[in-house]
Amino acid sequence: MKAYKIVDADFVKREIGRMPLVDVRPPLRYDEGHIPGAVNVRLDVAAASDDPSEELAEMFQEDGIYPEDAAIVYCQIGVHAKIACDYLASEGYSNLYLYAGSMNDWASDSARPVQRSQAAFARAS
């Protein structure tokens, strides 16, 4: 059995504010626009470590997301979110939701809210 379920934008929209949302993209991409309420946990940093699975699990736990917790994971197109879910599964995470379309899908509908970080505004001015 997979440690994660594949979900769509409607599922994500229903769960905003109820379930942790984790954006695994680099901070620049996150700052430019993310799903409201998402936390940024850097897959690139975990992947560069000696034990990416353990490092990513530690990073999730720093944000209060533990192996027994449900969480939605996304990136830009879904590939890195799947890698993150696979890493986390090897560390005992079993209640994850992979937003397969990720940010590209989310942003394709202008009715869906996109939150930008102050850092993005600072770079733009």
GROMACS .gro file of C-alpha atoms in nm:
model
  125
    1MET     CA    1   0.000   0.000   0.000
    2LYS     CA    2   0.123   0.349  -0.084
    3ALA     CA    3   0.198   0.592   0.198
    4TYR     CA    4   0.014   0.864   0.011
    5LYS     CA    5  -0.304   0.925  -0.185
    6ILE     CA    6  -0.317   1.135  -0.501
    7VAL     CA    7  -0.552   1.431  -0.468
    8ASP     CA    8  -0.679   1.714  -0.688
    9ALA     CA    9  -0.735   2.088  -0.646
   10ASP     CA   10  -1.090   2.043  -0.512
   11PHE     CA   11  -0.957   1.824  -0.230
   12VAL     CA   12  -0.683   2.077  -0.151
   13LYS     CA   13  -0.929   2.368  -0.154
   14ARG     CA   14  -1.158   2.186   0.092
   15GLU     CA   15  -0.868   2.111   0.327
   16ILE     CA   16  -0.704   2.458   0.340
   17GLY     CA   17  -0.686   2.553   0.706
   18ARG     CA   18  -0.780   2.202   0.819
   19MET     CA   19  -0.477   1.999   0.713
   20PRO     CA   20  -0.113   2.109   0.685
   21LEU     CA   21  -0.009   2.205   0.333
   22VAL     CA   22   0.360   2.164   0.250
   23ASP     CA   23   0.528   2.330  -0.048
   24VAL     CA   24   0.859   2.154  -0.116
   25ARG     CA   25   0.989   2.404  -0.376
   26PRO     CA   26   1.288   2.636  -0.321
   27PRO     CA   27   1.205   2.959  -0.132
   28LEU     CA   28   1.217   3.181  -0.441
   29ARG     CA   29   0.936   2.982  -0.607
   30TYR     CA   30   0.742   2.966  -0.279
   31ASP     CA   31   0.774   3.343  -0.226
   32GLU     CA   32   0.651   3.415  -0.581
   33GLY     CA   33   0.325   3.236  -0.507
   34HIS     CA   34   0.196   2.945  -0.301
   35ILE     CA   35  -0.131   2.795  -0.186
   36PRO     CA   36  -0.256   3.002   0.110
   37GLY     CA   37  -0.140   2.869   0.445
   38ALA     CA   38   0.130   2.642   0.301
   39VAL     CA   39   0.460   2.606   0.482
   40ASN     CA   40   0.783   2.583   0.285
   41VAL     CA   41   0.996   2.275   0.353
   42ARG     CA   42   1.291   2.259   0.116
   43LEU     CA   43   1.327   1.927  -0.062
   44ASP     CA   44   1.647   2.056  -0.228
   45VAL     CA   45   1.816   2.094   0.112
   46ALA     CA   46   1.704   1.748   0.226
   47ALA     CA   47   1.811   1.591  -0.105
   48ALA     CA   48   2.164   1.735  -0.066
   49SER     CA   49   2.210   1.574   0.277
   50ASP     CA   50   2.365   1.234   0.355
   51ASP     CA   51   2.022   1.087   0.437
   52PRO     CA   52   1.751   1.275   0.245
   53SER     CA   53   1.464   1.074   0.394
   54GLU     CA   54   1.571   1.135   0.754
   55GLU     CA   55   1.655   1.501   0.686
   56LEU     CA   56   1.316   1.569   0.524
   57ALA     CA   57   1.132   1.397   0.811
   58GLU     CA   58   1.323   1.614   1.059
   59MET     CA   59   1.232   1.926   0.861
   60PHE     CA   60   0.864   1.825   0.859
   61GLN     CA   61   0.878   1.767   1.235
   62GLU     CA   62   1.030   2.113   1.286
   63ASP     CA   63   0.706   2.241   1.130
   64GLY     CA   64   0.500   2.019   1.363
   65ILE     CA   65   0.413   1.751   1.107
   66TYR     CA   66   0.479   1.401   1.245
   67PRO     CA   67   0.456   1.053   1.085
   68GLU     CA   68   0.102   0.996   1.213
   69ASP     CA   69  -0.024   1.335   1.086
   70ALA     CA   70  -0.211   1.394   0.764
   71ALA     CA   71  -0.052   1.650   0.529
   72ILE     CA   72  -0.083   1.763   0.168
   73VAL     CA   73   0.246   1.785  -0.023
   74TYR     CA   74   0.295   1.976  -0.347
   75CYS     CA   75   0.563   2.139  -0.564
   76GLN     CA   76   0.551   2.300  -0.911
   77ILE     CA   77   0.429   2.009  -1.126
   78GLY     CA   78   0.409   1.716  -0.883
   79VAL     CA   79   0.740   1.536  -0.948
   80HIS     CA   80   0.930   1.668  -0.645
   81ALA     CA   81   0.623   1.628  -0.424
   82LYS     CA   82   0.615   1.258  -0.516
   83ILE     CA   83   0.986   1.225  -0.432
   84ALA     CA   84   0.917   1.398  -0.097
   85CYS     CA   85   0.630   1.157  -0.024
   86ASP     CA   86   0.852   0.858  -0.107
   87TYR     CA   87   1.126   0.988   0.126
   88LEU     CA   88   0.874   1.047   0.404
   89ALA     CA   89   0.713   0.705   0.356
   90SER     CA   90   1.050   0.544   0.428
   91GLU     CA   91   1.050   0.736   0.759
   92GLY     CA   92   0.708   0.606   0.864
   93TYR     CA   93   0.478   0.877   0.725
   94SER     CA   94   0.160   0.701   0.613
   95ASN     CA   95  -0.112   0.966   0.591
   96LEU     CA   96   0.015   1.194   0.313
   97TYR     CA   97  -0.176   1.343   0.023
   98LEU     CA   98   0.013   1.416  -0.299
   99TYR     CA   99  -0.134   1.705  -0.497
  100ALA     CA  100  -0.040   1.568  -0.837
  101GLY     CA  101  -0.107   1.885  -1.038
  102SER     CA  102   0.069   2.096  -0.777
  103MET     CA  103   0.122   2.470  -0.826
  104ASN     CA  104   0.087   2.465  -1.207
  105ASP     CA  105  -0.261   2.314  -1.173
  106TRP     CA  106  -0.357   2.538  -0.878
  107ALA     CA  107  -0.258   2.858  -1.060
  108SER     CA  108  -0.437   2.753  -1.381
  109ASP     CA  109  -0.770   2.860  -1.227
  110SER     CA  110  -0.781   3.230  -1.142
  111ALA     CA  111  -1.060   3.164  -0.889
  112ARG     CA  112  -0.810   2.981  -0.665
  113PRO     CA  113  -0.623   3.209  -0.425
  114VAL     CA  114  -0.245   3.244  -0.447
  115GLN     CA  115  -0.050   3.390  -0.156
  116ARG     CA  116   0.275   3.578  -0.213
  117SER     CA  117   0.546   3.633   0.046
  118GLN     CA  118   0.684   3.969   0.154
  119ALA     CA  119   1.023   3.863   0.016
  120ALA     CA  120   0.872   3.850  -0.334
  121PHE     CA  121   0.737   4.203  -0.297
  122ALA     CA  122   1.078   4.328  -0.182
  123ARG     CA  123   1.249   4.177  -0.489
  124ALA     CA  124   0.987   4.324  -0.721
  125SER     CA  125   1.024   4.683  -0.598
   0.00000   0.00000   0.00000
